[in-house]
Coordinates of C-alpha atoms in Angstrom, one line a residue:
M1 CA 0.3 -0.1 -0.4
P2 CA 1.3 2.9 -0.3
E3 CA 2.9 5.4 1.9
P4 CA -0.2 8.8 2.7
S5 CA 1.6 11.1 1.3
D6 CA 1.9 10.1 -2.0
L7 CA -1.9 9.6 -2.7
H8 CA -3.3 11.8 -5.0
H9 CA -4.5 14.6 -3.1
V10 CA -7.8 15.8 -3.8
V11 CA -8.6 19.0 -1.8
V12 CA -12.2 20.5 -1.6
V13 CA -13.3 24.2 -0.7
G14 CA -16.2 24.1 0.5
A15 CA -18.0 21.5 2.5
G16 CA -21.4 22.3 1.7
F17 CA -24.4 20.1 0.0
G18 CA -21.6 19.7 -3.3
G19 CA -18.5 19.0 -1.0
L20 CA -19.6 17.1 1.5
H21 CA -21.2 14.1 -0.8
C22 CA -17.8 14.6 -3.1
V23 CA -15.6 13.6 -0.2
N24 CA -18.8 11.0 1.1
S25 CA -18.8 9.1 -2.7
L26 CA -14.6 9.5 -3.1
A27 CA -14.9 7.1 0.8
G28 CA -12.5 3.9 -0.5
A29 CA -10.9 5.3 -3.2
P30 CA -7.4 5.3 -3.3
V31 CA -7.1 9.6 -1.5
R32 CA -6.1 11.1 0.4
I33 CA -8.8 14.2 0.8
T34 CA -8.1 17.7 2.5
V35 CA -11.9 19.4 3.1
V36 CA -11.1 23.3 2.9
D37 CA -14.1 26.2 5.0
R38 CA -13.4 29.5 6.7
R39 CA -16.4 28.1 9.4
N40 CA -15.7 24.7 11.4
H41 CA -19.2 23.5 10.5
H42 CA -21.3 21.9 8.2
L43 CA -25.3 23.9 7.4
F44 CA -28.6 21.9 6.1
Q45 CA -29.8 25.5 4.4
P46 CA -33.4 24.7 4.2
L47 CA -33.9 24.9 7.4
L48 CA -31.9 28.4 8.0
Y49 CA -35.0 30.5 7.8
Q50 CA -36.7 28.3 10.7
V51 CA -33.0 29.4 13.1
A52 CA -33.6 33.3 11.9
T53 CA -37.2 33.1 12.8
T54 CA -36.8 31.8 16.5
S55 CA -38.5 28.0 15.1
L56 CA -35.3 26.2 15.7
A57 CA -32.8 26.6 17.6
T58 CA -28.2 26.7 15.0
S59 CA -27.2 23.5 17.1
E60 CA -30.1 22.1 15.1
I61 CA -29.5 22.6 11.3
A62 CA -25.8 23.3 11.8
W63 CA -22.8 20.1 13.0
P64 CA -19.1 20.0 12.8
I65 CA -17.1 18.9 9.9
R66 CA -14.5 17.7 11.9
H67 CA -17.1 15.3 13.9
V68 CA -19.0 15.1 10.4
F69 CA -15.2 13.2 8.9
A70 CA -14.0 11.8 12.0
R71 CA -14.1 8.4 10.8
R72 CA -12.8 9.4 7.6
K73 CA -9.2 8.8 8.7
D74 CA -9.0 9.9 4.3
V75 CA -10.0 13.0 5.5
E76 CA -8.4 16.0 7.4
V77 CA -10.1 19.9 8.2
L78 CA -8.5 22.8 7.6
L79 CA -10.0 25.6 8.8
A80 CA -9.2 28.7 6.4
A81 CA -10.2 31.4 4.0
V82 CA -9.6 30.9 1.2
N83 CA -8.5 34.3 -1.6
G84 CA -6.9 32.5 -4.2
V85 CA -6.0 30.0 -6.3
D86 CA -2.0 29.6 -7.7
A87 CA -3.8 27.1 -10.7
A88 CA 0.7 27.4 -12.4
A89 CA 1.5 25.2 -8.9
R90 CA -1.2 23.8 -7.6
K91 CA -2.0 25.6 -4.7
V92 CA -4.7 26.9 -2.6
L93 CA -4.2 30.6 -1.1
F94 CA -4.8 31.1 2.1
E95 CA -5.5 34.9 3.5
D96 CA -3.4 34.4 6.8
G97 CA -0.7 33.5 4.1
G98 CA -0.9 29.2 4.0
S99 CA -1.4 27.2 1.7
V100 CA -2.1 24.0 0.7
A101 CA -1.5 22.2 -2.5
Y102 CA -3.3 19.9 -4.2
D103 CA -3.5 17.5 -7.3
T104 CA -7.0 18.3 -7.5
L105 CA -9.0 20.0 -6.4
V106 CA -12.9 21.0 -6.1
L107 CA -14.5 24.3 -5.3
A108 CA -17.7 23.7 -3.7
T109 CA -17.3 27.7 -2.0
G110 CA -21.7 28.4 -2.7
A111 CA -22.5 32.4 -3.2
R112 CA -23.6 35.5 -1.6
H113 CA -27.3 37.6 -1.4
A114 CA -26.2 40.3 -4.1
Y115 CA -28.0 44.0 -3.8
F116 CA -27.7 44.7 -8.2
G117 CA -25.0 47.3 -7.7
H118 CA -26.9 48.0 -4.8
D119 CA -24.6 47.2 -1.9
E120 CA -25.1 50.1 0.3
W121 CA -28.7 48.8 1.1
E122 CA -26.2 45.6 3.4
P123 CA -26.8 47.2 6.5
Y124 CA -30.3 47.7 6.7
A125 CA -31.6 44.6 4.9
P126 CA -30.0 41.4 5.6
G127 CA -29.5 38.5 3.7
L128 CA -29.8 34.4 4.5
K129 CA -27.3 32.2 4.1
T130 CA -25.4 31.7 7.1
L131 CA -26.0 30.9 11.0
E132 CA -25.0 34.7 11.3
D133 CA -27.1 36.3 8.8
A134 CA -30.4 34.3 10.4
T135 CA -29.6 35.4 14.0
T136 CA -28.9 38.4 13.0
I137 CA -32.0 38.5 11.1
R138 CA -33.4 36.4 14.8
R139 CA -32.4 39.3 17.0
R140 CA -33.2 41.6 14.9
M141 CA -36.8 40.2 14.4
L142 CA -37.3 40.4 18.2
L143 CA -35.3 43.5 19.2
A144 CA -37.9 45.2 16.5
F145 CA -41.4 43.9 19.3
E146 CA -39.0 45.0 22.0
R147 CA -38.8 48.2 21.8
A148 CA -42.5 48.7 20.0
E149 CA -43.9 47.7 23.8
R150 CA -42.3 50.8 25.1
E151 CA -42.1 53.0 22.3
T152 CA -44.9 56.0 22.4
D153 CA -45.4 57.1 18.6
P154 CA -47.3 55.6 16.1
D155 CA -45.4 56.6 13.6
R156 CA -43.0 55.1 14.7
L157 CA -44.6 52.3 16.8
A158 CA -45.9 51.3 13.4
A159 CA -42.0 50.9 11.6
L160 CA -41.0 49.6 14.0
L161 CA -44.1 46.9 13.5
T162 CA -43.3 46.6 10.0
F163 CA -41.2 43.9 8.1
V164 CA -40.5 44.4 4.9
I165 CA -39.3 41.4 3.2
I166 CA -38.2 41.4 -0.4
G167 CA -37.6 38.8 -3.2
A168 CA -40.6 35.5 -3.7
G169 CA -38.0 32.9 -4.1
P170 CA -38.7 30.1 -1.9
T171 CA -36.3 32.4 0.3
G172 CA -38.9 35.2 1.3
V173 CA -42.3 33.4 1.1
E174 CA -40.6 30.8 4.2
L175 CA -40.0 33.9 6.1
A176 CA -42.9 35.8 5.1
G177 CA -45.2 32.9 6.0
T178 CA -43.8 31.8 9.5
I179 CA -42.8 35.7 10.3
A180 CA -46.7 36.2 10.0
E181 CA -48.0 32.6 12.1
L182 CA -44.7 34.6 14.8
A183 CA -47.2 38.1 15.3
H184 CA -50.4 36.7 14.5
E185 CA -50.2 33.5 16.4
N186 CA -47.4 33.1 18.5
I187 CA -46.7 36.0 20.5
V188 CA -49.8 37.8 20.8
E189 CA -50.5 37.3 25.0
D190 CA -46.8 37.7 25.7
F191 CA -46.9 41.1 24.6
R192 CA -48.7 43.3 28.5
H193 CA -49.0 47.2 25.8
I194 CA -48.7 45.9 21.6
D195 CA -51.3 43.8 19.3
T196 CA -48.9 41.8 17.4
R197 CA -51.9 41.2 15.5
K198 CA -51.5 44.4 13.6
A199 CA -48.3 43.1 12.9
R200 CA -47.3 43.9 8.5
I201 CA -45.8 41.5 7.0
V202 CA -44.8 42.8 3.9
L203 CA -43.5 40.9 0.8
I204 CA -42.1 42.6 -2.0
E205 CA -41.7 40.8 -5.8
A206 CA -40.7 42.8 -8.9
G207 CA -41.4 40.7 -10.4
P208 CA -45.1 39.9 -12.7
R209 CA -45.8 36.9 -9.4
I210 CA -44.3 34.9 -6.4
L211 CA -42.1 31.4 -6.5
P212 CA -41.4 32.2 -10.7
G213 CA -39.8 28.3 -10.9
F214 CA -43.1 26.7 -10.2
T215 CA -46.0 26.5 -11.8
E216 CA -48.5 29.6 -13.2
D217 CA -51.1 27.8 -10.4
L218 CA -48.5 27.1 -7.4
S219 CA -47.4 30.4 -7.2
A220 CA -50.7 31.3 -7.8
Y221 CA -52.0 28.9 -4.5
A222 CA -49.5 30.0 -2.3
T223 CA -50.1 33.9 -3.0
K224 CA -53.5 33.6 -2.3
A225 CA -52.0 31.1 1.3
L226 CA -50.4 33.6 2.7
E227 CA -52.4 36.2 2.5
K228 CA -54.8 33.7 4.6
L229 CA -52.0 34.7 6.8
G230 CA -52.2 38.8 6.5
V231 CA -49.1 38.5 4.3
E232 CA -49.3 42.1 2.5
V233 CA -47.4 40.4 -1.2
K234 CA -46.9 43.8 -3.2
L235 CA -45.7 42.7 -6.9
G236 CA -44.6 44.9 -9.9
A237 CA -42.6 46.9 -8.0
P238 CA -39.2 46.7 -7.9
V239 CA -37.0 48.6 -4.7
S240 CA -35.1 51.4 -5.5
E241 CA -34.1 52.3 -2.3
C242 CA -33.2 50.7 1.5
S243 CA -32.5 53.3 4.2
A244 CA -32.7 52.4 8.3
E245 CA -36.0 54.1 7.6
G246 CA -37.6 51.9 6.2
V247 CA -37.9 51.1 1.3
V248 CA -38.8 52.8 -1.1
F249 CA -40.5 51.0 -3.9
G250 CA -43.1 51.5 -6.8
G251 CA -43.0 55.1 -5.8
V252 CA -44.2 54.0 -2.1
T253 CA -42.7 55.0 0.7
L254 CA -42.8 52.3 3.7
P255 CA -41.6 52.8 6.5
A256 CA -39.9 50.1 8.4
R257 CA -37.6 48.9 11.3
T258 CA -37.0 45.6 10.2
I259 CA -36.6 44.8 6.0
L260 CA -34.4 41.3 5.5
W261 CA -33.1 41.0 1.6
A262 CA -34.2 37.7 -0.6
A263 CA -33.9 38.4 -4.3
G264 CA -30.7 37.6 -5.5
V265 CA -27.4 36.3 -5.2
Q266 CA -23.7 36.4 -5.9
A267 CA -21.6 33.9 -6.5
S268 CA -17.9 33.1 -4.5
R269 CA -14.6 35.0 -6.5
A270 CA -13.5 31.6 -8.1
A271 CA -13.7 32.3 -11.4
Q272 CA -11.6 35.8 -9.6
W273 CA -9.5 33.0 -8.4
L274 CA -8.6 31.5 -11.4
G275 CA -9.1 34.4 -14.9
A276 CA -12.0 32.2 -15.7
A277 CA -15.4 32.6 -17.6
A278 CA -18.6 33.3 -15.1
D279 CA -21.5 34.5 -16.0
R280 CA -23.0 37.7 -14.6
V281 CA -23.9 36.8 -11.7
G282 CA -20.3 35.6 -10.9
R283 CA -20.7 30.9 -11.2
L284 CA -17.6 29.9 -13.1
L285 CA -19.0 28.1 -16.5
V286 CA -17.4 24.6 -17.2
E287 CA -17.2 22.5 -19.3
P288 CA -19.5 19.3 -19.3
D289 CA -17.8 16.9 -17.0
L290 CA -17.7 20.4 -14.5
S291 CA -14.3 21.0 -15.1
V292 CA -13.0 24.6 -14.8
P293 CA -11.8 25.6 -19.0
G294 CA -8.0 25.3 -19.0
H295 CA -7.3 23.6 -15.7
P296 CA -9.0 19.7 -15.8
Q297 CA -7.5 19.4 -12.8
I298 CA -9.7 22.4 -10.8
F299 CA -13.1 21.8 -10.9
A300 CA -16.4 22.8 -10.1
I301 CA -19.4 21.8 -8.0
G302 CA -22.9 23.7 -6.4
D303 CA -23.4 27.9 -6.6
T304 CA -20.3 27.5 -7.7
V305 CA -20.9 26.6 -11.2
S306 CA -23.4 27.7 -14.4
I307 CA -23.8 25.0 -16.4
T308 CA -27.3 24.4 -18.6
G309 CA -29.6 21.5 -17.1
P310 CA -31.0 18.9 -19.7
D311 CA -34.2 21.1 -20.9
G312 CA -32.0 24.1 -21.6
H313 CA -32.1 26.2 -18.7
P314 CA -29.0 26.8 -16.3
V315 CA -29.0 24.3 -13.8
P316 CA -30.8 25.3 -10.1
G317 CA -28.7 26.9 -6.9
I318 CA -30.4 24.3 -4.9
A319 CA -28.9 21.7 -2.7
P320 CA -30.1 19.0 -4.7
A321 CA -27.8 20.1 -8.0
A322 CA -25.0 20.1 -5.5
K323 CA -25.4 16.9 -4.1
Q324 CA -25.4 15.8 -7.3
E325 CA -23.0 18.1 -8.6
G326 CA -20.2 16.3 -6.1
T327 CA -20.9 12.4 -7.0
Y328 CA -20.8 13.4 -10.0
V329 CA -17.6 14.6 -9.6
A330 CA -15.9 11.9 -6.7
S331 CA -16.9 9.9 -10.3
V332 CA -14.6 11.9 -12.6
I333 CA -12.2 10.9 -10.2
K334 CA -11.9 7.7 -9.6
A335 CA -12.5 6.8 -12.9
R336 CA -9.2 8.9 -14.0
L337 CA -7.2 7.6 -11.5
A338 CA -8.5 4.0 -12.3
E339 CA -7.4 4.8 -15.7
K340 CA -11.0 4.2 -17.2
P341 CA -13.0 5.8 -19.0
A342 CA -14.5 9.3 -18.7
P343 CA -18.0 8.9 -17.2
A344 CA -20.8 10.7 -19.7
P345 CA -21.1 14.1 -19.7
F346 CA -22.7 15.7 -15.9
H347 CA -27.0 15.0 -17.0
Y348 CA -28.8 17.2 -14.1
K349 CA -32.3 15.7 -12.6
H350 CA -34.4 17.6 -11.5
V351 CA -36.6 15.9 -8.6
G352 CA -38.9 18.8 -7.5
S353 CA -38.9 21.7 -5.7
L354 CA -40.4 22.6 -2.7
A355 CA -41.9 25.6 -0.2
T356 CA -43.4 26.3 2.2
I357 CA -46.0 29.0 3.7
G358 CA -46.2 28.8 7.3
K359 CA -47.0 25.9 9.3
R360 CA -50.2 24.5 7.7
A361 CA -48.7 24.9 3.9
A362 CA -46.5 24.1 0.6
I363 CA -45.8 23.8 -2.7
A364 CA -44.6 19.9 -3.9
D365 CA -43.7 20.0 -7.8
F366 CA -42.4 16.2 -8.9
G367 CA -43.2 17.2 -13.1
W368 CA -45.4 14.0 -12.8
L369 CA -47.7 14.7 -9.1
K370 CA -47.8 18.5 -8.3
V371 CA -48.6 18.5 -4.5
R372 CA -50.5 21.6 -2.7
G373 CA -51.7 22.5 1.3
S374 CA -51.1 20.8 4.9
L375 CA -50.3 17.2 2.5
A376 CA -47.9 19.0 1.0
W377 CA -46.7 20.3 3.9
W378 CA -45.8 16.8 6.1
L379 CA -44.3 15.4 2.6
W380 CA -42.8 18.9 3.4
G381 CA -40.8 18.0 6.6
F382 CA -41.1 14.2 6.4
I383 CA -37.9 15.4 3.6
H384 CA -36.3 17.1 5.5
I385 CA -35.9 15.4 8.3
Y386 CA -34.8 12.6 6.3
F387 CA -32.0 13.9 5.1
L388 CA -30.7 16.3 8.1
I389 CA -27.8 14.9 9.2
G390 CA -28.0 12.7 12.8
F391 CA -30.4 11.0 14.0
R392 CA -30.2 13.3 17.3
N393 CA -31.0 16.1 14.6
R394 CA -33.2 14.3 13.2
L395 CA -35.2 14.3 16.4
G396 CA -35.2 17.5 18.0
V397 CA -35.9 18.6 14.7
A398 CA -38.8 16.3 14.2
L399 CA -40.0 17.7 18.2
S400 CA -39.8 21.2 17.6
W401 CA -42.0 21.6 14.9
L402 CA -44.5 19.5 16.0
W403 CA -44.3 20.8 19.4
A404 CA -44.7 25.0 16.8
Y405 CA -47.8 23.0 16.1
L406 CA -50.0 21.6 18.6
L407 CA -48.8 24.6 20.9
G408 CA -47.4 27.1 19.0
H409 CA -44.6 27.4 20.4
R410 CA -40.9 28.3 19.3
S411 CA -38.7 27.2 21.6
A412 CA -35.9 29.4 20.3
R413 CA -36.9 33.2 21.0
L414 CA -33.8 34.2 22.5
I415 CA -32.0 37.8 21.7
T416 CA -28.3 37.3 22.1
Q417 CA -25.4 39.1 21.8
G418 CA -24.2 41.1 17.9
K419 CA -23.0 44.4 16.4
Q420 CA -26.1 47.1 16.7
W421 CA -27.6 47.6 12.9
A422 CA -27.3 50.8 11.5
G423 CA -29.8 53.4 12.3
E424 CA -30.3 50.9 15.0
E425 CA -31.1 53.0 19.0
K426 CA -28.7 51.4 22.0
T427 CA -31.3 50.5 24.7

């Protein structure tokens, strides 16, 4: 057997869904693997909004990367922030001056929210991609209710009880629905001087309908379900200004102290590191085998990459796509090492789309089958619990959901310390 140092070295940057599945699919291959991530945990992003809206605790949707690979002696984990790739020397460069050499590199560096040229809006309208984002949103939302309890000025009170979500994709719809339930049902009895049922939850979408990735009938159902929860849906109204005072959309000024951004994403800087071609949001344009043009030993997967699916449209930036890409890249690497013919070009198989609207309704589109209402919600719940890592987390999330469903109680309504946000008054 070769010494570990003589084995082919695969470096995977990013421990999201794509990176995790790539490493898992390389189990048993004659390689040694290094996983590099700027955070020490793998995050189950589809449930991140539930941390932001007090339904789940951070520990229920995140797991230490070292623990995930503790029994994999072929895998080492490095906590480091990557800021470049030296393709000629085959090295990944770290912000602190360190580096790691590779034989094969897999970039699974994900994406962040984008503000369409208005980065100055970010302090006032945080997005939702990380645990830090989720706890920031939770803090702002809960502090708004706390400050409203003490506010005597009617205009400032109205602004404190107005919650604006910009962007009506799955994340925006899920945020709007669960915030509406929190304000209109879950915390009504907690306050003495305000009626939280008077809170306004406003979902703003620049396009003609919400959830554009779904069929029109499911989108229409979701709109009605949101309105039933008390969400105000504003369509065809792009936002032109965000500030500490509120938003301006479609020429209308809406005072609001809590603004959440769910309108767009920007890929990591992987394309810049390699000087490679990218699309308008920075995603690498790759070969059919997901390798970077001109760099056959470098692959890109997940939100880092743009590739066309069998229907002629770009493969969506969702967890199932990243998982399929990670598994496929592992098969290419194993075929190369075994000197076998390369697998057929990557072929994305769409397994369906899901979105939940509060705790009683959801929509599911599997192509051959469309489901809506409470049945879709239960289906959504079972699918998400199934894909969580570990029995403890599956049980914890299931119990938290059951508790909230039956009694309306949310267990994570904690205001934790953090930086003051732009325009926030210190208490």
